[in-house]
Amino acid sequence: MWIRGGKLFDGEGFKESDLAVSQDRIRKVGDQETPPLGTRVIDAGGRYVGPAFVDLHTHSRTPGKDGSETADTLVRAAALGGYCFMVAMANTDPVVDSVDLYKDLTRSFARYSVEVLQAASVTKRREGNELVDMVSLHEAGAVFFSDDGDVISDARLMKKALEYSRRLGVIVAEHAQDERLSYGGVMNEGEISSELGVSGIPEDAESVVVARDLELNRVVKGNLHLMHLSSLGSIELLRHARSAGIPFSSEVTPHHLLLNDSELREFNTNYKVNPPLRSEQTRRALLRAFRADLFDVVGTDHAPHARHLKERSIREAPFGLIGLQSAFSATISALVDSEEGDMGNTEVDTSFIEESLALIFRKMAVAPQRILESVTGVKAKVPAYVVVDPSSKSSLQESDLVSMSKNSPYIGRELRGSVASLVIGENVLVDEGRLVEEGIINAR
Ligand SMILES: [Zn+2]
């Protein structure tokens, strides 16, 4: 297969080059070469080509019972978003805390071209009282452990989990949020929550746990991954930890980079997410920190919820929004269009767009892959490429969403950027923005 006519990401910037893709190899193609007979040609026509995206933070909802997502709908949403690989969280029903369930899920995901790496929980039933058998789970193949959805409250258990992470070469990912400080909160604690009379989740509910975990890992030197960071305090703590040489990796979500808590004014529950959308001041600080390389990866925190659950009141509806399909658009829109109240009404110059796009390829593809591989030795089985257009603008319609759940905050909102093609090994999953059904199931 050839990907033709695109500007190829070379780790720093972009150069015009064609790519020849075979099952497990990729090479650049010289100007004079013509494709051998029978080669499938993907026309990248002036668009941008780079490594397909990797998400360390997806909620598959498999197994589960609320009809919010299936493996089939999940991988289709991921493919349309340009993802070739994702880590599925363990807060399923039942929780993934046993070798048997871990193996069952791993087997059932293996049929898809999009790779799904199943995470295991850190504590049994995610109750925070007792560690899972990390050694047996690791022997069965588990390399990513998280109680995401909930914090690991007990510092002693967290320290032990970090010790295992170093010994076994696995990642322990934390949903940093103090349970007492966030208790009963529905949205960000600030001016807007006061105005609306809704109870808030303060930023320090996150940063106190970030501080604790970094301090534990200063001592332990395990493989700590801090998920979906969203506070000014966390930014300061990461800066300090990095200069002090404390090991950690960190994640920010597209929605925390693009949206702020004023969206909650209409009580639209698709903006109810945990950690909550923050103030405009914090959003801008997160965006600056992202540009300054402080966060290692963009994670979607794709969290589907069935319509009947999100149709409850703002107080009762569950936290979470879907994000796989829109992650690229949301992130490039945040980087290019959301500065200082300028929402993209003026022409943006190409070099600024290319700079932003290079950052996206580093944070959504290169770094998550590198972190996973350097800690655990796990990497994507075959090379995968995505073709994107960073300049087109469109507004997302509910009918565009292929997730079983439709709880996207971007419905009806104009965003920049689209995913044109996704190629995983020899499977074409997306071509000209449309799903290619034959590519979804792995033919190998
Ligand atoms: Zn979380």
Coordinates of C-alpha atoms and ligand atoms in Angstrom, one line a residue:
M1 CA 0.0 0.0 0.0
W2 CA 1.2 3.5 -0.7
I3 CA 0.2 6.7 1.0
R4 CA 0.8 9.3 -1.6
G5 CA 1.1 13.1 -1.8
G6 CA 1.2 13.9 1.9
K7 CA 3.5 15.9 4.1
L8 CA 5.1 13.4 6.4
F9 CA 5.9 14.0 10.1
D10 CA 9.6 13.3 10.7
G11 CA 9.7 13.7 14.5
E12 CA 10.1 17.5 14.3
G13 CA 8.3 18.9 11.3
F14 CA 6.9 17.9 8.0
K15 CA 8.4 17.0 4.6
E16 CA 6.7 16.0 1.4
S17 CA 7.1 12.3 0.9
D18 CA 5.2 9.2 -0.1
L19 CA 5.2 6.1 2.1
A20 CA 5.1 2.5 1.2
V21 CA 3.5 0.4 3.9
S22 CA 3.7 -3.4 4.1
Q23 CA 2.5 -5.6 6.9
D24 CA 5.3 -4.9 9.3
R25 CA 7.5 -2.4 7.6
I26 CA 7.2 1.2 6.4
R27 CA 9.6 3.0 4.1
K28 CA 9.8 6.4 2.4
V29 CA 9.4 6.3 -1.3
G30 CA 11.7 8.2 -3.7
D31 CA 10.4 10.6 -6.3
Q32 CA 11.2 8.4 -9.2
E33 CA 9.4 5.2 -8.0
T34 CA 6.1 4.1 -9.2
P35 CA 3.9 1.7 -7.2
P36 CA 4.1 -2.0 -8.2
L37 CA 1.0 -3.4 -9.9
G38 CA -1.8 -4.1 -7.5
T39 CA -0.7 -1.6 -4.9
R40 CA -3.5 0.1 -3.0
V41 CA -3.0 3.9 -3.1
I42 CA -4.2 6.2 -0.4
D43 CA -4.3 9.7 -1.6
A44 CA -3.1 12.1 1.1
G45 CA -3.3 15.0 -1.4
G46 CA -1.6 17.9 0.4
R47 CA -2.7 16.7 3.9
Y48 CA -0.4 15.6 6.7
V49 CA 0.7 12.1 7.5
G50 CA 2.1 10.9 10.8
P51 CA 2.0 7.9 13.3
A52 CA -1.5 6.9 14.3
F53 CA -2.7 8.0 17.7
V54 CA -2.3 6.0 21.0
D55 CA -4.7 6.6 23.9
L56 CA -3.5 5.6 27.4
H57 CA -6.9 6.4 28.8
T58 CA -10.1 4.8 27.3
H59 CA -13.2 3.5 29.1
S60 CA -14.4 0.5 27.0
R61 CA -17.4 -0.3 29.3
T62 CA -16.7 -3.9 28.5
P63 CA -17.9 -5.9 30.4
G64 CA -20.8 -3.8 31.6
K65 CA -24.5 -3.6 31.7
D66 CA -25.7 -0.1 31.0
G67 CA -25.6 -0.2 27.2
S68 CA -23.2 2.6 26.9
E69 CA -20.6 1.1 24.6
T70 CA -19.6 -2.3 23.0
A71 CA -16.2 -3.4 21.8
D72 CA -17.6 -3.0 18.2
T73 CA -18.7 0.6 18.7
L74 CA -15.6 1.5 20.6
V75 CA -13.1 0.4 18.0
R76 CA -15.1 2.2 15.3
A77 CA -15.0 5.4 17.3
A78 CA -11.3 5.0 17.9
A79 CA -10.6 4.4 14.2
L80 CA -12.5 7.5 13.1
G81 CA -10.5 9.4 15.6
G82 CA -7.2 8.1 14.1
Y83 CA -6.3 5.8 16.9
C84 CA -4.5 2.5 16.4
F85 CA -4.0 1.5 20.0
M86 CA -5.7 2.2 23.3
V87 CA -5.6 1.2 26.9
A88 CA -9.0 0.2 28.3
M89 CA -9.6 1.1 31.9
A90 CA -10.5 -1.5 34.6
N91 CA -13.6 0.2 36.1
T92 CA -15.9 -2.2 34.3
D93 CA -18.6 -4.4 35.8
P94 CA -17.2 -6.6 37.1
V95 CA -13.9 -4.9 37.7
V96 CA -10.9 -6.3 35.9
D97 CA -9.0 -7.5 39.0
S98 CA -8.5 -11.1 38.2
V99 CA -6.3 -13.1 35.8
D100 CA -9.3 -14.9 34.3
L101 CA -11.2 -11.7 33.3
Y102 CA -8.0 -10.0 32.1
K103 CA -7.3 -13.0 29.8
D104 CA -10.9 -13.2 28.5
L105 CA -11.0 -9.5 27.6
T106 CA -7.5 -9.6 26.0
R107 CA -8.7 -12.5 23.9
S108 CA -11.9 -10.9 22.8
F109 CA -10.2 -7.6 21.8
A110 CA -7.6 -9.5 19.7
R111 CA -9.9 -9.7 16.7
Y112 CA -9.8 -6.0 16.0
S113 CA -7.2 -4.1 13.9
V114 CA -7.2 -1.3 16.5
E115 CA -5.3 -2.8 19.4
V116 CA -6.8 -2.7 22.9
L117 CA -4.6 -3.2 25.8
Q118 CA -6.7 -4.1 28.8
A119 CA -5.7 -2.5 32.1
A120 CA -6.2 -4.2 35.5
S121 CA -7.3 -2.4 38.7
V122 CA -4.8 -1.6 41.5
T123 CA -7.1 -2.7 44.3
K124 CA -9.6 -5.5 44.5
R125 CA -13.0 -4.5 43.1
R126 CA -11.5 -1.0 43.1
E127 CA -12.5 -0.6 46.7
G128 CA -9.2 0.7 47.8
N129 CA -8.6 -1.8 50.6
E130 CA -6.4 -4.5 49.2
L131 CA -4.0 -4.7 46.3
V132 CA -4.8 -7.1 43.4
D133 CA -2.3 -9.9 42.7
M134 CA -0.1 -7.7 40.5
V135 CA 2.5 -10.5 40.1
S136 CA 0.0 -13.0 38.7
L137 CA -1.7 -10.4 36.6
H138 CA 1.7 -9.3 35.2
E139 CA 2.5 -13.0 34.4
A140 CA -0.7 -13.1 32.5
G141 CA 0.4 -10.1 30.5
A142 CA -1.1 -7.1 32.4
V143 CA 1.2 -4.0 32.3
F144 CA -1.1 -1.1 33.1
F145 CA -2.8 -0.8 36.5
S146 CA -5.3 1.8 37.5
D147 CA -8.3 2.3 39.8
D148 CA -9.3 5.2 37.5
G149 CA -12.7 6.5 38.3
D150 CA -11.5 6.6 41.8
V151 CA -8.3 7.7 43.6
I152 CA -6.2 5.3 45.6
S153 CA -6.8 6.9 48.9
D154 CA -4.6 4.8 51.1
A155 CA -1.0 6.1 50.8
R156 CA 0.4 2.9 52.1
L157 CA -1.3 0.9 49.3
M158 CA -0.2 3.4 46.7
K159 CA 3.4 3.2 47.9
K160 CA 3.2 -0.6 47.6
A161 CA 1.7 -0.4 44.1
L162 CA 4.5 1.9 43.0
E163 CA 7.1 -0.5 44.5
Y164 CA 5.5 -3.3 42.4
S165 CA 5.5 -1.1 39.4
R166 CA 9.3 -0.6 39.6
R167 CA 9.9 -4.3 40.3
L168 CA 7.6 -5.6 37.5
G169 CA 8.1 -2.9 34.9
V170 CA 4.4 -1.9 34.8
I171 CA 2.6 1.4 34.9
V172 CA 0.5 2.6 37.9
A173 CA -1.9 5.3 36.8
E174 CA -3.6 7.6 39.3
H175 CA -6.9 9.4 39.2
A176 CA -5.6 12.1 41.6
Q177 CA -8.6 13.4 43.6
D178 CA -9.0 13.6 47.3
E179 CA -12.3 12.0 48.2
R180 CA -13.1 14.3 51.1
L181 CA -12.2 17.5 49.3
S182 CA -14.3 16.6 46.2
Y183 CA -17.2 15.0 48.2
G184 CA -20.6 15.9 46.7
G185 CA -19.1 18.1 44.0
V186 CA -20.7 18.3 40.6
M187 CA -18.5 20.9 38.7
N188 CA -15.5 23.1 39.2
E189 CA -15.5 25.0 42.5
G190 CA -15.4 28.7 41.5
E191 CA -17.3 31.7 40.5
I192 CA -19.6 29.8 38.2
S193 CA -20.5 27.0 40.6
S194 CA -21.4 29.8 43.2
E195 CA -23.5 31.6 40.6
L196 CA -25.3 28.4 39.7
G197 CA -25.7 27.2 43.3
V198 CA -24.1 23.9 42.5
S199 CA -21.5 22.3 44.8
G200 CA -18.0 22.3 43.5
I201 CA -14.8 20.2 43.2
P202 CA -11.8 22.4 44.1
E203 CA -8.6 22.3 42.2
D204 CA -6.7 21.4 45.4
A205 CA -8.7 18.1 45.6
E206 CA -6.4 17.1 42.7
S207 CA -3.1 18.7 43.6
V208 CA -2.9 17.4 47.2
V209 CA -2.9 13.8 45.8
V210 CA -0.5 14.8 43.0
A211 CA 1.8 16.1 45.7
R212 CA 1.5 12.9 47.8
D213 CA 2.1 10.6 44.8
L214 CA 5.1 12.6 43.6
E215 CA 6.6 12.5 47.1
L216 CA 6.0 8.7 47.3
N217 CA 7.6 8.2 44.0
R218 CA 10.6 10.4 44.9
V219 CA 11.3 7.6 47.4
V220 CA 10.2 4.6 45.4
K221 CA 11.1 5.5 41.9
G222 CA 8.3 3.5 40.3
N223 CA 6.4 4.1 37.1
L224 CA 3.8 6.7 38.1
H225 CA 1.4 8.0 35.5
L226 CA -0.8 11.0 36.6
M227 CA -4.0 11.1 34.6
H228 CA -6.2 13.9 33.4
L229 CA -4.4 16.8 35.2
S230 CA -6.5 19.9 35.5
S231 CA -5.2 22.3 38.2
L232 CA -2.7 25.2 38.6
G233 CA -1.3 23.4 41.7
S234 CA -0.6 20.3 39.7
I235 CA 1.3 22.4 37.1
E236 CA 3.5 23.8 39.8
L237 CA 4.1 20.4 41.3
L238 CA 5.0 18.8 38.0
R239 CA 7.5 21.6 37.3
H240 CA 9.1 21.1 40.7
A241 CA 9.2 17.3 40.3
R242 CA 10.7 17.4 36.9
S243 CA 13.5 19.7 38.0
A244 CA 14.1 17.5 41.1
G245 CA 14.4 14.4 38.9
I246 CA 11.3 12.7 40.4
P247 CA 10.1 10.1 37.8
F248 CA 6.5 10.5 36.6
S249 CA 4.5 10.8 33.4
S250 CA 1.5 13.0 33.0
E251 CA -1.6 13.4 30.9
V252 CA -4.0 16.2 29.9
T253 CA -7.2 15.7 28.1
P254 CA -8.5 17.6 25.0
H255 CA -11.5 18.9 26.8
H256 CA -9.5 20.5 29.6
L257 CA -7.5 22.3 27.0
L258 CA -10.5 23.5 25.0
L259 CA -13.4 24.0 27.3
N260 CA -14.1 25.9 30.6
D261 CA -16.7 25.7 33.4
S262 CA -18.9 28.4 31.8
E263 CA -20.2 25.6 29.5
L264 CA -22.1 24.3 32.5
R265 CA -24.4 27.4 32.6
E266 CA -27.0 25.6 30.5
F267 CA -26.8 22.5 32.8
N268 CA -25.9 20.4 29.8
T269 CA -24.7 17.2 31.4
N270 CA -22.4 16.4 28.4
Y271 CA -20.1 18.9 30.1
K272 CA -20.2 17.1 33.4
V273 CA -16.8 15.4 33.6
N274 CA -14.4 14.4 36.3
P275 CA -12.1 16.1 37.0
P276 CA -14.4 19.0 36.0
L277 CA -13.8 21.6 33.3
R278 CA -12.0 24.4 35.1
S279 CA -12.0 28.2 35.0
E280 CA -10.8 30.0 31.8
Q281 CA -7.7 31.1 33.7
T282 CA -6.8 27.5 34.5
R283 CA -7.7 26.3 31.0
R284 CA -5.2 28.8 29.6
A285 CA -2.5 27.8 32.1
L286 CA -3.0 24.1 31.1
L287 CA -2.7 25.1 27.4
R288 CA 0.5 27.0 28.1
A289 CA 1.9 24.1 30.1
F290 CA 1.0 21.8 27.3
R291 CA 2.9 23.9 24.8
A292 CA 5.8 24.1 27.1
D293 CA 6.1 20.3 27.1
L294 CA 5.0 19.8 30.8
F295 CA 2.5 17.1 30.0
D296 CA 3.7 14.0 28.4
V297 CA 0.6 12.8 26.6
V298 CA -2.9 13.7 25.6
G299 CA -5.4 11.1 26.9
T300 CA -9.0 11.1 25.9
D301 CA -10.7 9.8 29.0
H302 CA -13.4 8.6 26.6
A303 CA -16.2 7.9 29.0
P304 CA -19.5 6.8 27.3
H305 CA -22.8 6.9 29.2
A306 CA -26.2 5.8 27.9
R307 CA -28.6 8.5 27.1
H308 CA -31.0 7.7 29.9
L309 CA -28.2 8.3 32.4
K310 CA -27.1 11.6 31.0
E311 CA -30.7 12.8 30.8
R312 CA -30.8 13.0 34.6
S313 CA -30.3 16.3 36.3
I314 CA -26.9 17.9 36.6
R315 CA -26.6 16.6 40.1
E316 CA -27.6 13.0 39.3
A317 CA -26.1 12.4 35.9
P318 CA -22.8 10.4 35.8
F319 CA -19.5 12.1 35.1
G320 CA -17.9 11.6 31.7
L321 CA -17.9 12.5 28.0
I322 CA -16.9 10.7 24.9
G323 CA -13.7 11.8 23.2
L324 CA -12.1 9.3 20.9
Q325 CA -13.7 10.4 17.7
S326 CA -13.1 14.1 18.4
A327 CA -9.8 14.1 20.2
F328 CA -7.7 15.4 17.2
S329 CA -10.2 18.1 16.3
A330 CA -10.6 19.3 19.9
T331 CA -6.8 19.4 20.5
I332 CA -5.9 21.2 17.3
S333 CA -8.8 23.6 17.9
A334 CA -7.5 24.3 21.4
L335 CA -4.0 24.9 20.2
V336 CA -4.8 27.0 17.1
D337 CA -8.1 28.8 17.8
S338 CA -8.7 29.2 21.5
E339 CA -6.1 31.9 22.4
E340 CA -7.2 35.1 24.2
G341 CA -10.8 35.1 23.1
D342 CA -9.8 34.8 19.4
M343 CA -12.0 31.9 18.3
G344 CA -10.4 31.4 14.9
N345 CA -12.1 34.2 12.9
T346 CA -8.8 35.3 11.4
E347 CA -6.6 33.4 9.0
V348 CA -3.9 31.4 10.8
D349 CA -0.5 31.0 9.2
T350 CA 0.7 27.6 8.0
S351 CA 3.8 27.5 10.2
F352 CA 1.7 28.0 13.4
I353 CA -0.6 25.2 12.3
E354 CA 2.4 22.9 11.5
E355 CA 4.0 23.6 14.8
S356 CA 0.7 22.7 16.6
L357 CA 0.3 19.6 14.5
A358 CA 3.9 18.5 15.3
L359 CA 3.1 18.9 19.0
I360 CA -0.1 16.8 18.6
F361 CA 1.9 13.9 16.9
R362 CA 4.4 14.0 19.7
K363 CA 1.8 14.0 22.5
M364 CA -0.9 11.8 20.9
A365 CA 1.3 9.2 19.1
V366 CA 5.0 9.3 19.8
A367 CA 5.1 9.9 23.6
P368 CA 2.3 7.5 24.7
Q369 CA 3.9 4.7 22.6
R370 CA 7.4 5.5 24.0
I371 CA 6.2 5.6 27.6
L372 CA 4.4 2.2 27.2
E373 CA 7.4 0.6 25.5
S374 CA 10.1 2.0 27.7
V375 CA 8.4 0.9 30.9
T376 CA 6.7 -2.3 29.9
G377 CA 8.3 -3.4 26.6
V378 CA 4.8 -3.5 25.0
K379 CA 4.4 -1.8 21.7
A380 CA 2.0 -1.7 18.8
K381 CA 2.2 -4.9 16.7
V382 CA 2.3 -3.3 13.3
P383 CA 3.1 0.2 12.1
A384 CA 0.1 2.5 11.7
Y385 CA -0.4 5.8 10.0
V386 CA -3.0 8.5 10.1
V387 CA -3.7 11.2 7.5
V388 CA -5.1 14.4 8.9
D389 CA -6.3 17.8 7.6
P390 CA -5.6 20.4 10.3
S391 CA -7.4 23.3 8.5
S392 CA -10.8 22.1 7.4
K393 CA -13.6 23.2 9.7
S394 CA -16.9 21.5 10.4
S395 CA -19.4 21.1 13.1
L396 CA -20.0 17.7 14.6
Q397 CA -23.5 16.3 14.3
E398 CA -24.9 13.6 16.7
S399 CA -25.4 11.4 13.7
D400 CA -21.7 11.5 13.0
L401 CA -20.9 9.7 16.3
V402 CA -20.4 6.0 16.0
S403 CA -20.0 5.4 19.8
M404 CA -23.1 3.7 21.2
S405 CA -23.4 6.7 23.5
K406 CA -23.7 10.3 22.3
N407 CA -22.5 12.3 25.3
S408 CA -20.1 14.5 23.3
P409 CA -19.7 18.1 24.4
Y410 CA -18.8 19.0 20.8
I411 CA -22.2 18.3 19.1
G412 CA -23.1 21.4 17.1
R413 CA -19.8 23.2 17.9
E414 CA -17.5 24.2 15.0
L415 CA -14.1 22.5 15.3
R416 CA -11.0 22.6 13.2
G417 CA -9.3 19.5 11.8
S418 CA -10.4 16.1 10.5
V419 CA -9.0 12.6 10.3
A420 CA -9.0 11.6 6.6
S421 CA -7.4 8.1 6.7
L422 CA -6.2 5.5 9.1
V423 CA -4.0 2.6 8.1
I424 CA -2.9 -0.1 10.5
G425 CA -0.5 -2.6 9.0
E426 CA -2.1 -3.6 5.8
N427 CA -5.6 -2.7 7.0
V428 CA -7.3 0.5 5.8
L429 CA -9.8 1.4 8.5
V430 CA -10.7 4.9 7.4
D431 CA -10.5 6.4 3.9
E432 CA -11.6 10.0 3.0
G433 CA -13.1 10.3 6.5
R434 CA -15.3 7.2 6.2
L435 CA -15.0 3.9 8.0
V436 CA -13.9 1.0 5.8
E437 CA -15.8 -2.0 7.3
E438 CA -13.4 -4.7 6.0
G439 CA -10.5 -3.0 7.9
I440 CA -12.1 -3.2 11.3
I441 CA -11.6 -6.9 12.0
N442 CA -7.9 -7.9 11.8
A443 CA -7.5 -10.2 8.8
R444 CA -4.2 -11.7 9.9
Ligands
ZN1 ZN -10.3 9.4 36.0

